[in-house]
């Protein structure tokens, strides 16, 4: 069993929809990262959080340490949000999930 | 320009050849990392470095060698490339373990 599980693996949405991507982990962590990988391949760090909630523009990340669960929400989704979203947890080093591929259609 | 740059972006090499992937960062970040990304796997750590002249193995180090003589450079060498090392390689840096990571654009390596 992977230490970091993301769901869903693939997600298709219409522009404007509210998107939720989930990340569950099985180890004790010091922080959790959400990353975005665009079709061109580059990886961008979106959030690093160890408790509560963070917001940046239309993106919101939450974490529940007791339940070992985090969610990434995208409000008013747009085709430019199409990417792979990767959850990673920090133990001594980062452990990555396999990603959620999001496609947003106009 | 400030940032983290990888070179080359694309490389095709033959089985058995030595190949070096370059990574350069301009922030003087202490930590640097090499990951490989393969279908069906999350990013997997090959090697990392906490400072110049300090390197340590990650999850999948076999067949790879790293060095870090200068803080800003962290080259990854495949001593004798094998087809199983066909992958996309990402370099990353971080000011410290507790801070965010910045990733390079990746190197797509094909071993034929």
PDB file of C-alpha atoms in Angstrom:
ATOM      1  CA  UNK A   1       0.000   0.000   0.000  1.00  0.00           C
ATOM      2  CA  UNK A   2       1.318   3.435  -0.907  1.00  0.00           C
ATOM      3  CA  UNK A   3       1.989   5.763   1.977  1.00  0.00           C
ATOM      4  CA  UNK A   4       0.300   8.590   0.063  1.00  0.00           C
ATOM      5  CA  UNK A   5      -2.950   7.954  -1.796  1.00  0.00           C
ATOM      6  CA  UNK A   6      -4.701  10.489  -3.985  1.00  0.00           C
ATOM      7  CA  UNK A   7      -8.234  10.390  -5.316  1.00  0.00           C
ATOM      8  CA  UNK A   8      -9.519  10.539  -7.875  1.00  0.00           C
ATOM      9  CA  UNK A   9      -6.731   9.553 -10.261  1.00  0.00           C
ATOM     10  CA  UNK A  10      -8.469  11.336 -13.111  1.00  0.00           C
ATOM     11  CA  UNK A  11     -11.018  14.113 -13.013  1.00  0.00           C
ATOM     12  CA  UNK A  12     -12.926  15.854 -15.770  1.00  0.00           C
ATOM     13  CA  UNK A  13     -14.875  19.037 -15.146  1.00  0.00           C
ATOM     14  CA  UNK A  14     -16.743  21.772 -16.963  1.00  0.00           C
ATOM     15  CA  UNK A  15     -15.488  25.302 -16.656  1.00  0.00           C
ATOM     16  CA  UNK A  16     -16.873  26.956 -13.551  1.00  0.00           C
ATOM     17  CA  UNK A  17     -17.261  23.791 -11.503  1.00  0.00           C
ATOM     18  CA  UNK A  18     -15.969  23.409  -7.958  1.00  0.00           C
ATOM     19  CA  UNK A  19     -13.175  20.822  -7.849  1.00  0.00           C
ATOM     20  CA  UNK A  20     -11.985  18.714  -4.904  1.00  0.00           C
ATOM     21  CA  UNK A  21      -8.893  16.504  -4.926  1.00  0.00           C
ATOM     22  CA  UNK A  22      -8.179  14.331  -1.915  1.00  0.00           C
ATOM     23  CA  UNK A  23      -4.966  13.086  -0.346  1.00  0.00           C
ATOM     24  CA  UNK A  24      -4.724  10.492   2.421  1.00  0.00           C
ATOM     25  CA  UNK A  25      -1.521   9.373   4.050  1.00  0.00           C
ATOM     26  CA  UNK A  26      -0.560   6.692   6.519  1.00  0.00           C
ATOM     27  CA  UNK A  27       2.550   8.092   8.212  1.00  0.00           C
ATOM     28  CA  UNK A  28       3.230  10.803  10.743  1.00  0.00           C
ATOM     29  CA  UNK A  29       4.213  13.955   8.904  1.00  0.00           C
ATOM     30  CA  UNK A  30       5.641  17.361   9.630  1.00  0.00           C
ATOM     31  CA  UNK A  31       4.072  19.030   6.583  1.00  0.00           C
ATOM     32  CA  UNK A  32       2.130  18.378   3.415  1.00  0.00           C
ATOM     33  CA  UNK A  33       2.764  19.909   0.012  1.00  0.00           C
ATOM     34  CA  UNK A  34       0.470  20.391  -2.952  1.00  0.00           C
ATOM     35  CA  UNK A  35       2.190  20.683  -6.316  1.00  0.00           C
ATOM     36  CA  UNK A  36       0.944  21.384  -9.826  1.00  0.00           C
ATOM     37  CA  UNK A  37       2.469  19.851 -12.944  1.00  0.00           C
ATOM     38  CA  UNK A  38       1.429  21.365 -16.250  1.00  0.00           C
ATOM     39  CA  UNK A  39       1.307  19.464 -19.541  1.00  0.00           C
ATOM     40  CA  UNK A  40       4.701  20.962 -20.419  1.00  0.00           C
ATOM     41  CA  UNK A  41       6.107  19.053 -17.461  1.00  0.00           C
ATOM     42  CA  UNK A  42       7.201  21.796 -15.077  1.00  0.00           C
ATOM     43  CA  UNK A  43       6.327  21.398 -11.402  1.00  0.00           C
ATOM     44  CA  UNK A  44       5.168  24.326  -9.306  1.00  0.00           C
ATOM     45  CA  UNK A  45       4.713  24.345  -5.556  1.00  0.00           C
ATOM     46  CA  UNK A  46       1.209  25.508  -4.635  1.00  0.00           C
ATOM     47  CA  UNK A  47       0.987  25.081  -0.871  1.00  0.00           C
ATOM     48  CA  UNK A  48       2.882  23.810   2.093  1.00  0.00           C
ATOM     49  CA  UNK A  49       0.777  23.320   5.197  1.00  0.00           C
ATOM     50  CA  UNK A  50       0.979  21.586   8.539  1.00  0.00           C
ATOM     51  CA  UNK A  51      -2.423  22.527   9.960  1.00  0.00           C
ATOM     52  CA  UNK A  52      -5.690  24.213   9.099  1.00  0.00           C
ATOM     53  CA  UNK A  53      -6.275  25.863   5.789  1.00  0.00           C
ATOM     54  CA  UNK A  54      -4.501  28.029   3.237  1.00  0.00           C
ATOM     55  CA  UNK A  55      -5.950  30.014   0.344  1.00  0.00           C
ATOM     56  CA  UNK A  56      -4.339  31.477  -2.732  1.00  0.00           C
ATOM     57  CA  UNK A  57      -6.626  32.954  -5.328  1.00  0.00           C
ATOM     58  CA  UNK A  58      -9.111  30.267  -6.380  1.00  0.00           C
ATOM     59  CA  UNK A  59      -7.150  27.506  -4.674  1.00  0.00           C
ATOM     60  CA  UNK A  60      -7.806  26.331  -1.131  1.00  0.00           C
ATOM     61  CA  UNK A  61      -5.898  23.613   0.710  1.00  0.00           C
ATOM     62  CA  UNK A  62      -6.992  22.047   3.968  1.00  0.00           C
ATOM     63  CA  UNK A  63      -5.430  19.461   6.208  1.00  0.00           C
ATOM     64  CA  UNK A  64      -6.749  17.357   9.069  1.00  0.00           C
ATOM     65  CA  UNK A  65      -3.744  15.961  10.906  1.00  0.00           C
ATOM     66  CA  UNK A  66      -5.805  13.650  13.143  1.00  0.00           C
ATOM     67  CA  UNK A  67      -7.526  12.048  10.154  1.00  0.00           C
ATOM     68  CA  UNK A  68      -4.332  12.081   8.023  1.00  0.00           C
ATOM     69  CA  UNK A  69      -6.201  13.725   5.177  1.00  0.00           C
ATOM     70  CA  UNK A  70      -5.846  16.812   3.007  1.00  0.00           C
ATOM     71  CA  UNK A  71      -7.986  18.313   0.278  1.00  0.00           C
ATOM     72  CA  UNK A  72      -7.228  20.723  -2.523  1.00  0.00           C
ATOM     73  CA  UNK A  73     -10.195  22.725  -3.769  1.00  0.00           C
ATOM     74  CA  UNK A  74     -10.424  24.807  -6.916  1.00  0.00           C
ATOM     75  CA  UNK A  75     -13.306  27.257  -7.095  1.00  0.00           C
ATOM     76  CA  UNK A  76     -14.688  28.441 -10.448  1.00  0.00           C
ATOM     77  CA  UNK A  77     -12.441  26.063 -12.401  1.00  0.00           C
ATOM     78  CA  UNK A  78     -10.953  27.207 -15.700  1.00  0.00           C
ATOM     79  CA  UNK A  79      -9.335  25.307 -18.594  1.00  0.00           C
ATOM     80  CA  UNK A  80      -5.958  26.726 -17.556  1.00  0.00           C
ATOM     81  CA  UNK A  81      -6.315  24.728 -14.300  1.00  0.00           C
ATOM     82  CA  UNK A  82      -5.869  21.550 -16.358  1.00  0.00           C
ATOM     83  CA  UNK A  83      -2.807  19.865 -14.920  1.00  0.00           C
ATOM     84  CA  UNK A  84      -1.677  17.031 -12.694  1.00  0.00           C
ATOM     85  CA  UNK A  85      -1.988  17.862  -9.000  1.00  0.00           C
ATOM     86  CA  UNK A  86       0.446  16.084  -6.724  1.00  0.00           C
ATOM     87  CA  UNK A  87       0.275  15.650  -2.977  1.00  0.00           C
ATOM     88  CA  UNK A  88       3.519  15.064  -1.082  1.00  0.00           C
ATOM     89  CA  UNK A  89       4.065  14.519   2.631  1.00  0.00           C
ATOM     90  CA  UNK A  90       7.212  15.341   4.498  1.00  0.00           C
ATOM     91  CA  UNK A  91       8.539  12.741   6.885  1.00  0.00           C
ATOM     92  CA  UNK A  92      12.318  13.085   6.871  1.00  0.00           C
ATOM     93  CA  UNK A  93      12.056  13.556   3.103  1.00  0.00           C
ATOM     94  CA  UNK A  94       9.145  14.086   0.736  1.00  0.00           C
ATOM     95  CA  UNK A  95       6.959  11.120  -0.197  1.00  0.00           C
ATOM     96  CA  UNK A  96       4.846  11.774  -3.268  1.00  0.00           C
ATOM     97  CA  UNK A  97       1.448  10.587  -4.374  1.00  0.00           C
ATOM     98  CA  UNK A  98       0.987   9.529  -7.982  1.00  0.00           C
ATOM     99  CA  UNK A  99      -1.052  12.602  -8.846  1.00  0.00           C
ATOM    100  CA  UNK A 100      -4.558  13.504  -9.964  1.00  0.00           C
ATOM    101  CA  UNK A 101      -4.968  14.437 -13.608  1.00  0.00           C
ATOM    102  CA  UNK A 102      -7.515  17.254 -13.969  1.00  0.00           C
ATOM    103  CA  UNK A 103      -9.005  18.320 -17.281  1.00  0.00           C
ATOM    104  CA  UNK A 104     -11.314  21.315 -17.345  1.00  0.00           C
ATOM    105  CA  UNK A 105     -13.322  21.815 -20.522  1.00  0.00           C
ATOM    106  CA  UNK A 106     -14.833  25.109 -21.707  1.00  0.00           C
TER     107      UNK A 106
ATOM    108  CA  UNK B   1      18.235  34.868 -14.212  1.00  0.00           C
ATOM    109  CA  UNK B   2      17.473  33.641 -10.748  1.00  0.00           C
ATOM    110  CA  UNK B   3      16.045  30.180 -10.479  1.00  0.00           C
ATOM    111  CA  UNK B   4      16.834  26.539 -10.902  1.00  0.00           C
ATOM    112  CA  UNK B   5      17.838  25.295 -14.321  1.00  0.00           C
ATOM    113  CA  UNK B   6      18.321  21.802 -15.653  1.00  0.00           C
ATOM    114  CA  UNK B   7      20.181  20.794 -18.752  1.00  0.00           C
ATOM    115  CA  UNK B   8      19.714  19.270 -21.173  1.00  0.00           C
ATOM    116  CA  UNK B   9      15.905  19.319 -21.518  1.00  0.00           C
ATOM    117  CA  UNK B  10      15.976  16.206 -23.703  1.00  0.00           C
ATOM    118  CA  UNK B  11      18.638  13.537 -24.089  1.00  0.00           C
ATOM    119  CA  UNK B  12      18.822  10.286 -25.996  1.00  0.00           C
ATOM    120  CA  UNK B  13      21.699   8.002 -25.163  1.00  0.00           C
ATOM    121  CA  UNK B  14      22.723   4.428 -25.791  1.00  0.00           C
ATOM    122  CA  UNK B  15      22.820   1.608 -23.280  1.00  0.00           C
ATOM    123  CA  UNK B  16      26.154   1.507 -21.487  1.00  0.00           C
ATOM    124  CA  UNK B  17      27.099   5.124 -22.035  1.00  0.00           C
ATOM    125  CA  UNK B  18      27.805   7.551 -19.254  1.00  0.00           C
ATOM    126  CA  UNK B  19      25.555  10.595 -19.154  1.00  0.00           C
ATOM    127  CA  UNK B  20      25.439  13.568 -16.816  1.00  0.00           C
ATOM    128  CA  UNK B  21      22.396  15.677 -16.082  1.00  0.00           C
ATOM    129  CA  UNK B  22      23.091  19.154 -14.820  1.00  0.00           C
ATOM    130  CA  UNK B  23      21.270  21.182 -12.187  1.00  0.00           C
ATOM    131  CA  UNK B  24      22.102  24.749 -11.225  1.00  0.00           C
ATOM    132  CA  UNK B  25      20.381  27.026  -8.705  1.00  0.00           C
ATOM    133  CA  UNK B  26      21.037  30.691  -8.018  1.00  0.00           C
ATOM    134  CA  UNK B  27      19.560  31.078  -4.521  1.00  0.00           C
ATOM    135  CA  UNK B  28      22.325  29.361  -2.532  1.00  0.00           C
ATOM    136  CA  UNK B  29      19.725  26.945  -1.176  1.00  0.00           C
ATOM    137  CA  UNK B  30      21.302  24.411   1.143  1.00  0.00           C
ATOM    138  CA  UNK B  31      19.257  21.418   0.021  1.00  0.00           C
ATOM    139  CA  UNK B  32      19.155  19.977  -3.469  1.00  0.00           C
ATOM    140  CA  UNK B  33      17.377  16.864  -4.666  1.00  0.00           C
ATOM    141  CA  UNK B  34      17.192  14.606  -7.692  1.00  0.00           C
ATOM    142  CA  UNK B  35      13.944  12.789  -8.462  1.00  0.00           C
ATOM    143  CA  UNK B  36      12.792  10.554 -11.258  1.00  0.00           C
ATOM    144  CA  UNK B  37       9.223  10.438 -12.480  1.00  0.00           C
ATOM    145  CA  UNK B  38       7.793   7.326 -14.114  1.00  0.00           C
ATOM    146  CA  UNK B  39       4.251   6.361 -15.108  1.00  0.00           C
ATOM    147  CA  UNK B  40       2.438   4.718 -12.225  1.00  0.00           C
ATOM    148  CA  UNK B  41       4.901   6.014  -9.647  1.00  0.00           C
ATOM    149  CA  UNK B  42       5.067   9.229  -7.752  1.00  0.00           C
ATOM    150  CA  UNK B  43       8.278  11.191  -7.896  1.00  0.00           C
ATOM    151  CA  UNK B  44      10.992   9.055  -6.342  1.00  0.00           C
ATOM    152  CA  UNK B  45      14.069  10.430  -4.659  1.00  0.00           C
ATOM    153  CA  UNK B  46      17.379   9.338  -6.151  1.00  0.00           C
ATOM    154  CA  UNK B  47      19.874  11.393  -4.150  1.00  0.00           C
ATOM    155  CA  UNK B  48      19.856  14.532  -2.099  1.00  0.00           C
ATOM    156  CA  UNK B  49      22.372  16.932  -0.658  1.00  0.00           C
ATOM    157  CA  UNK B  50      22.133  18.990   2.513  1.00  0.00           C
ATOM    158  CA  UNK B  51      25.120  21.195   1.680  1.00  0.00           C
ATOM    159  CA  UNK B  52      28.244  21.283  -0.456  1.00  0.00           C
ATOM    160  CA  UNK B  53      30.220  18.046  -0.116  1.00  0.00           C
ATOM    161  CA  UNK B  54      27.333  16.339   1.733  1.00  0.00           C
ATOM    162  CA  UNK B  55      25.235  13.885  -0.247  1.00  0.00           C
ATOM    163  CA  UNK B  56      23.018  10.976   0.711  1.00  0.00           C
ATOM    164  CA  UNK B  57      21.062   8.224  -0.992  1.00  0.00           C
ATOM    165  CA  UNK B  58      17.358   8.391  -1.535  1.00  0.00           C
ATOM    166  CA  UNK B  59      14.872   5.691  -2.418  1.00  0.00           C
ATOM    167  CA  UNK B  60      16.323   4.594  -5.798  1.00  0.00           C
ATOM    168  CA  UNK B  61      20.066   5.414  -5.913  1.00  0.00           C
ATOM    169  CA  UNK B  62      21.406   2.344  -7.748  1.00  0.00           C
ATOM    170  CA  UNK B  63      23.162   3.179 -11.004  1.00  0.00           C
ATOM    171  CA  UNK B  64      23.478   6.878 -10.193  1.00  0.00           C
ATOM    172  CA  UNK B  65      26.281   9.028  -8.822  1.00  0.00           C
ATOM    173  CA  UNK B  66      26.095  12.619  -7.583  1.00  0.00           C
ATOM    174  CA  UNK B  67      28.549  15.238  -6.464  1.00  0.00           C
ATOM    175  CA  UNK B  68      28.227  18.683  -4.959  1.00  0.00           C
ATOM    176  CA  UNK B  69      31.524  20.528  -4.945  1.00  0.00           C
ATOM    177  CA  UNK B  70      29.730  23.890  -5.120  1.00  0.00           C
ATOM    178  CA  UNK B  71      26.488  24.890  -3.409  1.00  0.00           C
ATOM    179  CA  UNK B  72      24.845  25.937  -6.667  1.00  0.00           C
ATOM    180  CA  UNK B  73      25.498  22.806  -8.731  1.00  0.00           C
ATOM    181  CA  UNK B  74      24.268  19.261  -8.227  1.00  0.00           C
ATOM    182  CA  UNK B  75      25.028  17.060 -11.253  1.00  0.00           C
ATOM    183  CA  UNK B  76      23.569  13.565 -11.586  1.00  0.00           C
ATOM    184  CA  UNK B  77      25.613  10.962 -13.480  1.00  0.00           C
ATOM    185  CA  UNK B  78      24.408   7.682 -14.879  1.00  0.00           C
ATOM    186  CA  UNK B  79      27.636   5.709 -14.975  1.00  0.00           C
ATOM    187  CA  UNK B  80      26.434   3.062 -17.447  1.00  0.00           C
ATOM    188  CA  UNK B  81      22.947   3.897 -18.689  1.00  0.00           C
ATOM    189  CA  UNK B  82      20.327   1.149 -18.839  1.00  0.00           C
ATOM    190  CA  UNK B  83      16.882   1.166 -20.472  1.00  0.00           C
ATOM    191  CA  UNK B  84      15.253   1.101 -17.042  1.00  0.00           C
ATOM    192  CA  UNK B  85      16.727   4.545 -16.451  1.00  0.00           C
ATOM    193  CA  UNK B  86      14.571   6.017 -19.208  1.00  0.00           C
ATOM    194  CA  UNK B  87      12.580   8.564 -17.259  1.00  0.00           C
ATOM    195  CA  UNK B  88      11.952  12.222 -16.598  1.00  0.00           C
ATOM    196  CA  UNK B  89      14.412  13.612 -14.071  1.00  0.00           C
ATOM    197  CA  UNK B  90      13.653  16.582 -11.847  1.00  0.00           C
ATOM    198  CA  UNK B  91      16.051  18.568  -9.766  1.00  0.00           C
ATOM    199  CA  UNK B  92      14.721  20.580  -6.816  1.00  0.00           C
ATOM    200  CA  UNK B  93      16.131  22.883  -4.192  1.00  0.00           C
ATOM    201  CA  UNK B  94      15.012  24.116  -0.794  1.00  0.00           C
ATOM    202  CA  UNK B  95      16.395  26.619   1.666  1.00  0.00           C
ATOM    203  CA  UNK B  96      15.892  24.093   4.446  1.00  0.00           C
ATOM    204  CA  UNK B  97      13.959  20.892   5.082  1.00  0.00           C
ATOM    205  CA  UNK B  98      11.130  22.873   6.631  1.00  0.00           C
ATOM    206  CA  UNK B  99      10.646  25.204   3.673  1.00  0.00           C
ATOM    207  CA  UNK B 100       9.016  24.876   0.257  1.00  0.00           C
ATOM    208  CA  UNK B 101      10.679  23.237  -2.701  1.00  0.00           C
ATOM    209  CA  UNK B 102      11.427  24.746  -6.121  1.00  0.00           C
ATOM    210  CA  UNK B 103      11.648  22.391  -9.062  1.00  0.00           C
ATOM    211  CA  UNK B 104      13.562  22.581 -12.290  1.00  0.00           C
ATOM    212  CA  UNK B 105      11.830  22.055 -15.639  1.00  0.00           C
ATOM    213  CA  UNK B 106      12.942  18.456 -15.921  1.00  0.00           C
ATOM    214  CA  UNK B 107      15.157  16.416 -18.237  1.00  0.00           C
ATOM    215  CA  UNK B 108      13.548  13.753 -20.376  1.00  0.00           C
ATOM    216  CA  UNK B 109      16.106  10.975 -20.791  1.00  0.00           C
ATOM    217  CA  UNK B 110      15.671   8.100 -23.215  1.00  0.00           C
ATOM    218  CA  UNK B 111      18.096   5.180 -23.127  1.00  0.00           C
ATOM    219  CA  UNK B 112      18.006   3.084 -26.305  1.00  0.00           C
TER     220      UNK B 112
END
